[in-house]
Amino acid sequence: MAVATIAHKPDLTKEQAQELFRKHFDGKRQVEDFKGFLRDFVVVKNPFVGVAVKLEQGEGETKFVYGGLAPRLWARLLLGGLIGLFMWNGLTNEVKEYIETAPEFR
Protein backbone atom coordinates (compact mmCIF):
# COMPACT_ATOMS: atom_id res chain seq x y z
CA MET A 1 0.00 0.00 0.00
CA ALA A 2 1.31 3.45 -0.95
CA VAL A 3 0.32 6.95 0.08
CA ALA A 4 0.58 10.04 -2.12
CA THR A 5 -0.12 13.44 -0.59
CA ILE A 6 -1.43 16.01 -3.04
CA ALA A 7 -2.22 19.71 -2.73
CA HIS A 8 -4.87 20.20 -0.07
CA LYS A 9 -8.23 20.06 -1.83
CA PRO A 10 -10.89 19.82 0.89
CA ASP A 11 -13.74 20.04 -1.64
CA LEU A 12 -12.53 17.08 -3.71
CA THR A 13 -14.90 14.14 -3.33
CA LYS A 14 -14.23 10.49 -4.05
CA GLU A 15 -16.72 10.68 -6.94
CA GLN A 16 -14.85 13.62 -8.46
CA ALA A 17 -11.52 11.85 -8.00
CA GLN A 18 -12.92 8.71 -9.62
CA GLU A 19 -14.13 10.76 -12.60
CA LEU A 20 -10.69 12.38 -12.99
CA PHE A 21 -9.08 8.92 -13.00
CA ARG A 22 -11.70 7.69 -15.47
CA LYS A 23 -10.94 10.55 -17.88
CA HIS A 24 -7.18 10.04 -17.61
CA PHE A 25 -7.27 6.27 -18.15
CA ASP A 26 -10.10 6.35 -20.73
CA GLY A 27 -9.47 3.81 -23.48
CA LYS A 28 -6.52 2.23 -21.65
CA ARG A 29 -8.03 1.03 -18.36
CA GLN A 30 -11.41 0.68 -16.71
CA VAL A 31 -12.17 2.66 -13.54
CA GLU A 32 -14.86 0.99 -11.44
CA ASP A 33 -16.46 1.33 -8.02
CA PHE A 34 -14.74 -0.79 -5.40
CA LYS A 35 -17.06 -3.28 -3.80
CA GLY A 36 -15.85 -2.96 -0.25
CA PHE A 37 -15.28 -0.40 2.43
CA LEU A 38 -11.49 -0.01 2.39
CA ARG A 39 -11.14 1.70 -1.00
CA ASP A 40 -13.27 4.03 -3.13
CA PHE A 41 -12.58 2.77 -6.65
CA VAL A 42 -10.28 0.52 -8.65
CA VAL A 43 -8.29 1.04 -11.85
CA VAL A 44 -8.59 -2.25 -13.75
CA LYS A 45 -6.19 -3.58 -16.36
CA ASN A 46 -7.61 -7.12 -16.40
CA PRO A 47 -9.21 -9.53 -13.88
CA PHE A 48 -5.81 -10.20 -12.31
CA VAL A 49 -4.32 -6.69 -12.30
CA GLY A 50 -5.82 -3.61 -10.68
CA VAL A 51 -5.03 -0.80 -8.28
CA ALA A 52 -7.51 0.11 -5.56
CA VAL A 53 -7.59 3.80 -4.63
CA LYS A 54 -8.98 5.68 -1.64
CA LEU A 55 -9.19 9.45 -1.27
CA GLU A 56 -8.50 10.56 2.30
CA GLN A 57 -9.24 14.06 3.53
CA GLY A 58 -7.47 15.00 6.73
CA GLU A 59 -7.08 18.23 8.59
CA GLY A 60 -4.96 20.33 6.28
CA GLU A 61 -4.11 17.49 3.89
CA THR A 62 -5.49 15.50 1.00
CA LYS A 63 -3.99 12.17 0.00
CA PHE A 64 -4.56 9.04 -1.99
CA VAL A 65 -3.95 5.61 -0.53
CA TYR A 66 -3.54 2.96 -3.20
CA GLY A 67 -2.28 -0.55 -3.76
CA GLY A 68 -2.34 -3.39 -6.24
CA LEU A 69 -4.88 -6.17 -6.13
CA ALA A 70 -6.73 -8.62 -8.32
CA PRO A 71 -10.03 -6.81 -9.00
CA ARG A 72 -12.09 -9.99 -9.29
CA LEU A 73 -12.61 -12.27 -6.31
CA TRP A 74 -12.07 -15.44 -8.32
CA ALA A 75 -8.74 -14.05 -9.58
CA ARG A 76 -7.66 -13.19 -6.00
CA LEU A 77 -8.42 -16.75 -4.97
CA LEU A 78 -6.43 -18.18 -7.87
CA LEU A 79 -3.43 -15.88 -7.47
CA GLY A 80 -2.82 -15.86 -3.79
CA GLY A 81 -0.96 -12.90 -2.34
CA LEU A 82 2.67 -13.08 -3.39
CA ILE A 83 2.35 -13.86 -7.08
CA GLY A 84 0.08 -10.88 -7.59
CA LEU A 85 2.63 -8.42 -6.21
CA PHE A 86 4.83 -8.91 -9.27
CA MET A 87 1.90 -8.48 -11.65
CA TRP A 88 0.62 -5.26 -10.05
CA ASN A 89 3.83 -3.19 -10.10
CA GLY A 90 3.40 -1.78 -13.63
CA LEU A 91 -0.14 -0.50 -13.09
CA THR A 92 0.70 0.74 -9.60
CA ASN A 93 3.48 2.83 -11.12
CA GLU A 94 1.06 4.22 -13.74
CA VAL A 95 -1.34 5.30 -10.99
CA LYS A 96 1.50 6.80 -8.94
CA GLU A 97 2.77 8.76 -11.95
CA TYR A 98 -0.72 10.09 -12.69
CA ILE A 99 -1.24 11.26 -9.10
CA GLU A 100 2.16 12.94 -9.02
CA THR A 101 1.85 14.73 -12.36
CA ALA A 102 -1.86 15.55 -12.80
CA PRO A 103 -2.48 19.30 -12.74
CA GLU A 104 -5.81 18.64 -10.95
CA PHE A 105 -3.91 17.36 -7.92
CA ARG A 106 -1.35 20.16 -7.65
mmCIF file with all atom_site columns, C-alpha atoms in Angstrom:
data_model
loop_
_atom_site.group_PDB
_atom_site.id
_atom_site.type_symbol
_atom_site.label_atom_id
_atom_site.label_alt_id
_atom_site.label_comp_id
_atom_site.label_asym_id
_atom_site.label_entity_id
_atom_site.label_seq_id
_atom_site.pdbx_PDB_ins_code
_atom_site.Cartn_x
_atom_site.Cartn_y
_atom_site.Cartn_z
_atom_site.occupancy
_atom_site.B_iso_or_equiv
_atom_site.pdbx_formal_charge
_atom_site.auth_seq_id
_atom_site.auth_comp_id
_atom_site.auth_asym_id
_atom_site.auth_atom_id
_atom_site.pdbx_PDB_model_num
ATOM 1   C CA . MET A 1 1   ? 0.000   0.000   0.000   1.00 0.00 ? 1   MET A CA 1
ATOM 2   C CA . ALA A 1 2   ? 1.308   3.447   -0.950  1.00 0.00 ? 2   ALA A CA 1
ATOM 3   C CA . VAL A 1 3   ? 0.317   6.952   0.080   1.00 0.00 ? 3   VAL A CA 1
ATOM 4   C CA . ALA A 1 4   ? 0.582   10.040  -2.116  1.00 0.00 ? 4   ALA A CA 1
ATOM 5   C CA . THR A 1 5   ? -0.124  13.436  -0.586  1.00 0.00 ? 5   THR A CA 1
ATOM 6   C CA . ILE A 1 6   ? -1.426  16.008  -3.038  1.00 0.00 ? 6   ILE A CA 1
ATOM 7   C CA . ALA A 1 7   ? -2.217  19.714  -2.727  1.00 0.00 ? 7   ALA A CA 1
ATOM 8   C CA . HIS A 1 8   ? -4.868  20.197  -0.067  1.00 0.00 ? 8   HIS A CA 1
ATOM 9   C CA . LYS A 1 9   ? -8.232  20.061  -1.830  1.00 0.00 ? 9   LYS A CA 1
ATOM 10  C CA . PRO A 1 10  ? -10.890 19.821  0.891   1.00 0.00 ? 10  PRO A CA 1
ATOM 11  C CA . ASP A 1 11  ? -13.738 20.042  -1.638  1.00 0.00 ? 11  ASP A CA 1
ATOM 12  C CA . LEU A 1 12  ? -12.525 17.078  -3.714  1.00 0.00 ? 12  LEU A CA 1
ATOM 13  C CA . THR A 1 13  ? -14.903 14.138  -3.330  1.00 0.00 ? 13  THR A CA 1
ATOM 14  C CA . LYS A 1 14  ? -14.230 10.485  -4.047  1.00 0.00 ? 14  LYS A CA 1
ATOM 15  C CA . GLU A 1 15  ? -16.716 10.681  -6.936  1.00 0.00 ? 15  GLU A CA 1
ATOM 16  C CA . GLN A 1 16  ? -14.850 13.621  -8.465  1.00 0.00 ? 16  GLN A CA 1
ATOM 17  C CA . ALA A 1 17  ? -11.524 11.851  -7.995  1.00 0.00 ? 17  ALA A CA 1
ATOM 18  C CA . GLN A 1 18  ? -12.916 8.714   -9.625  1.00 0.00 ? 18  GLN A CA 1
ATOM 19  C CA . GLU A 1 19  ? -14.129 10.762  -12.596 1.00 0.00 ? 19  GLU A CA 1
ATOM 20  C CA . LEU A 1 20  ? -10.686 12.379  -12.991 1.00 0.00 ? 20  LEU A CA 1
ATOM 21  C CA . PHE A 1 21  ? -9.075  8.921   -12.999 1.00 0.00 ? 21  PHE A CA 1
ATOM 22  C CA . ARG A 1 22  ? -11.700 7.693   -15.475 1.00 0.00 ? 22  ARG A CA 1
ATOM 23  C CA . LYS A 1 23  ? -10.935 10.551  -17.882 1.00 0.00 ? 23  LYS A CA 1
ATOM 24  C CA . HIS A 1 24  ? -7.185  10.041  -17.611 1.00 0.00 ? 24  HIS A CA 1
ATOM 25  C CA . PHE A 1 25  ? -7.273  6.269   -18.148 1.00 0.00 ? 25  PHE A CA 1
ATOM 26  C CA . ASP A 1 26  ? -10.099 6.354   -20.733 1.00 0.00 ? 26  ASP A CA 1
ATOM 27  C CA . GLY A 1 27  ? -9.472  3.814   -23.478 1.00 0.00 ? 27  GLY A CA 1
ATOM 28  C CA . LYS A 1 28  ? -6.525  2.230   -21.646 1.00 0.00 ? 28  LYS A CA 1
ATOM 29  C CA . ARG A 1 29  ? -8.032  1.034   -18.358 1.00 0.00 ? 29  ARG A CA 1
ATOM 30  C CA . GLN A 1 30  ? -11.413 0.685   -16.708 1.00 0.00 ? 30  GLN A CA 1
ATOM 31  C CA . VAL A 1 31  ? -12.173 2.656   -13.541 1.00 0.00 ? 31  VAL A CA 1
ATOM 32  C CA . GLU A 1 32  ? -14.861 0.991   -11.437 1.00 0.00 ? 32  GLU A CA 1
ATOM 33  C CA . ASP A 1 33  ? -16.456 1.332   -8.023  1.00 0.00 ? 33  ASP A CA 1
ATOM 34  C CA . PHE A 1 34  ? -14.735 -0.794  -5.401  1.00 0.00 ? 34  PHE A CA 1
ATOM 35  C CA . LYS A 1 35  ? -17.057 -3.277  -3.799  1.00 0.00 ? 35  LYS A CA 1
ATOM 36  C CA . GLY A 1 36  ? -15.848 -2.961  -0.248  1.00 0.00 ? 36  GLY A CA 1
ATOM 37  C CA . PHE A 1 37  ? -15.285 -0.401  2.431   1.00 0.00 ? 37  PHE A CA 1
ATOM 38  C CA . LEU A 1 38  ? -11.491 -0.012  2.394   1.00 0.00 ? 38  LEU A CA 1
ATOM 39  C CA . ARG A 1 39  ? -11.137 1.703   -0.997  1.00 0.00 ? 39  ARG A CA 1
ATOM 40  C CA . ASP A 1 40  ? -13.268 4.026   -3.128  1.00 0.00 ? 40  ASP A CA 1
ATOM 41  C CA . PHE A 1 41  ? -12.582 2.772   -6.648  1.00 0.00 ? 41  PHE A CA 1
ATOM 42  C CA . VAL A 1 42  ? -10.285 0.523   -8.651  1.00 0.00 ? 42  VAL A CA 1
ATOM 43  C CA . VAL A 1 43  ? -8.291  1.043   -11.849 1.00 0.00 ? 43  VAL A CA 1
ATOM 44  C CA . VAL A 1 44  ? -8.589  -2.248  -13.748 1.00 0.00 ? 44  VAL A CA 1
ATOM 45  C CA . LYS A 1 45  ? -6.186  -3.579  -16.357 1.00 0.00 ? 45  LYS A CA 1
ATOM 46  C CA . ASN A 1 46  ? -7.611  -7.117  -16.399 1.00 0.00 ? 46  ASN A CA 1
ATOM 47  C CA . PRO A 1 47  ? -9.215  -9.527  -13.876 1.00 0.00 ? 47  PRO A CA 1
ATOM 48  C CA . PHE A 1 48  ? -5.812  -10.200 -12.307 1.00 0.00 ? 48  PHE A CA 1
ATOM 49  C CA . VAL A 1 49  ? -4.315  -6.691  -12.297 1.00 0.00 ? 49  VAL A CA 1
ATOM 50  C CA . GLY A 1 50  ? -5.816  -3.614  -10.679 1.00 0.00 ? 50  GLY A CA 1
ATOM 51  C CA . VAL A 1 51  ? -5.027  -0.804  -8.284  1.00 0.00 ? 51  VAL A CA 1
ATOM 52  C CA . ALA A 1 52  ? -7.510  0.110   -5.562  1.00 0.00 ? 52  ALA A CA 1
ATOM 53  C CA . VAL A 1 53  ? -7.587  3.803   -4.632  1.00 0.00 ? 53  VAL A CA 1
ATOM 54  C CA . LYS A 1 54  ? -8.980  5.683   -1.644  1.00 0.00 ? 54  LYS A CA 1
ATOM 55  C CA . LEU A 1 55  ? -9.192  9.452   -1.267  1.00 0.00 ? 55  LEU A CA 1
ATOM 56  C CA . GLU A 1 56  ? -8.502  10.557  2.297   1.00 0.00 ? 56  GLU A CA 1
ATOM 57  C CA . GLN A 1 57  ? -9.241  14.059  3.532   1.00 0.00 ? 57  GLN A CA 1
ATOM 58  C CA . GLY A 1 58  ? -7.465  14.995  6.729   1.00 0.00 ? 58  GLY A CA 1
ATOM 59  C CA . GLU A 1 59  ? -7.078  18.228  8.592   1.00 0.00 ? 59  GLU A CA 1
ATOM 60  C CA . GLY A 1 60  ? -4.965  20.334  6.276   1.00 0.00 ? 60  GLY A CA 1
ATOM 61  C CA . GLU A 1 61  ? -4.113  17.486  3.887   1.00 0.00 ? 61  GLU A CA 1
ATOM 62  C CA . THR A 1 62  ? -5.495  15.502  0.998   1.00 0.00 ? 62  THR A CA 1
ATOM 63  C CA . LYS A 1 63  ? -3.991  12.167  0.002   1.00 0.00 ? 63  LYS A CA 1
ATOM 64  C CA . PHE A 1 64  ? -4.560  9.040   -1.992  1.00 0.00 ? 64  PHE A CA 1
ATOM 65  C CA . VAL A 1 65  ? -3.947  5.609   -0.525  1.00 0.00 ? 65  VAL A CA 1
ATOM 66  C CA . TYR A 1 66  ? -3.537  2.962   -3.204  1.00 0.00 ? 66  TYR A CA 1
ATOM 67  C CA . GLY A 1 67  ? -2.285  -0.550  -3.763  1.00 0.00 ? 67  GLY A CA 1
ATOM 68  C CA . GLY A 1 68  ? -2.344  -3.391  -6.241  1.00 0.00 ? 68  GLY A CA 1
ATOM 69  C CA . LEU A 1 69  ? -4.880  -6.172  -6.135  1.00 0.00 ? 69  LEU A CA 1
ATOM 70  C CA . ALA A 1 70  ? -6.733  -8.615  -8.323  1.00 0.00 ? 70  ALA A CA 1
ATOM 71  C CA . PRO A 1 71  ? -10.030 -6.809  -9.000  1.00 0.00 ? 71  PRO A CA 1
ATOM 72  C CA . ARG A 1 72  ? -12.087 -9.993  -9.293  1.00 0.00 ? 72  ARG A CA 1
ATOM 73  C CA . LEU A 1 73  ? -12.608 -12.268 -6.305  1.00 0.00 ? 73  LEU A CA 1
ATOM 74  C CA . TRP A 1 74  ? -12.071 -15.444 -8.318  1.00 0.00 ? 74  TRP A CA 1
ATOM 75  C CA . ALA A 1 75  ? -8.744  -14.048 -9.577  1.00 0.00 ? 75  ALA A CA 1
ATOM 76  C CA . ARG A 1 76  ? -7.655  -13.194 -6.000  1.00 0.00 ? 76  ARG A CA 1
ATOM 77  C CA . LEU A 1 77  ? -8.421  -16.748 -4.967  1.00 0.00 ? 77  LEU A CA 1
ATOM 78  C CA . LEU A 1 78  ? -6.434  -18.176 -7.875  1.00 0.00 ? 78  LEU A CA 1
ATOM 79  C CA . LEU A 1 79  ? -3.433  -15.877 -7.470  1.00 0.00 ? 79  LEU A CA 1
ATOM 80  C CA . GLY A 1 80  ? -2.822  -15.862 -3.787  1.00 0.00 ? 80  GLY A CA 1
ATOM 81  C CA . GLY A 1 81  ? -0.957  -12.898 -2.340  1.00 0.00 ? 81  GLY A CA 1
ATOM 82  C CA . LEU A 1 82  ? 2.669   -13.081 -3.385  1.00 0.00 ? 82  LEU A CA 1
ATOM 83  C CA . ILE A 1 83  ? 2.353   -13.861 -7.078  1.00 0.00 ? 83  ILE A CA 1
ATOM 84  C CA . GLY A 1 84  ? 0.080   -10.880 -7.591  1.00 0.00 ? 84  GLY A CA 1
ATOM 85  C CA . LEU A 1 85  ? 2.631   -8.421  -6.210  1.00 0.00 ? 85  LEU A CA 1
ATOM 86  C CA . PHE A 1 86  ? 4.826   -8.911  -9.266  1.00 0.00 ? 86  PHE A CA 1
ATOM 87  C CA . MET A 1 87  ? 1.904   -8.481  -11.654 1.00 0.00 ? 87  MET A CA 1
ATOM 88  C CA . TRP A 1 88  ? 0.619   -5.260  -10.049 1.00 0.00 ? 88  TRP A CA 1
ATOM 89  C CA . ASN A 1 89  ? 3.828   -3.193  -10.103 1.00 0.00 ? 89  ASN A CA 1
ATOM 90  C CA . GLY A 1 90  ? 3.400   -1.783  -13.627 1.00 0.00 ? 90  GLY A CA 1
ATOM 91  C CA . LEU A 1 91  ? -0.137  -0.500  -13.092 1.00 0.00 ? 91  LEU A CA 1
ATOM 92  C CA . THR A 1 92  ? 0.698   0.737   -9.596  1.00 0.00 ? 92  THR A CA 1
ATOM 93  C CA . ASN A 1 93  ? 3.478   2.827   -11.124 1.00 0.00 ? 93  ASN A CA 1
ATOM 94  C CA . GLU A 1 94  ? 1.056   4.223   -13.735 1.00 0.00 ? 94  GLU A CA 1
ATOM 95  C CA . VAL A 1 95  ? -1.337  5.300   -10.987 1.00 0.00 ? 95  VAL A CA 1
ATOM 96  C CA . LYS A 1 96  ? 1.501   6.804   -8.943  1.00 0.00 ? 96  LYS A CA 1
ATOM 97  C CA . GLU A 1 97  ? 2.767   8.764   -11.952 1.00 0.00 ? 97  GLU A CA 1
ATOM 98  C CA . TYR A 1 98  ? -0.717  10.094  -12.687 1.00 0.00 ? 98  TYR A CA 1
ATOM 99  C CA . ILE A 1 99  ? -1.242  11.255  -9.102  1.00 0.00 ? 99  ILE A CA 1
ATOM 100 C CA . GLU A 1 100 ? 2.162   12.944  -9.017  1.00 0.00 ? 100 GLU A CA 1
ATOM 101 C CA . THR A 1 101 ? 1.849   14.735  -12.365 1.00 0.00 ? 101 THR A CA 1
ATOM 102 C CA . ALA A 1 102 ? -1.861  15.546  -12.797 1.00 0.00 ? 102 ALA A CA 1
ATOM 103 C CA . PRO A 1 103 ? -2.485  19.297  -12.737 1.00 0.00 ? 103 PRO A CA 1
ATOM 104 C CA . GLU A 1 104 ? -5.808  18.637  -10.954 1.00 0.00 ? 104 GLU A CA 1
ATOM 105 C CA . PHE A 1 105 ? -3.914  17.363  -7.922  1.00 0.00 ? 105 PHE A CA 1
ATOM 106 C CA . ARG A 1 106 ? -1.354  20.162  -7.654  1.00 0.00 ? 106 ARG A CA 1
#
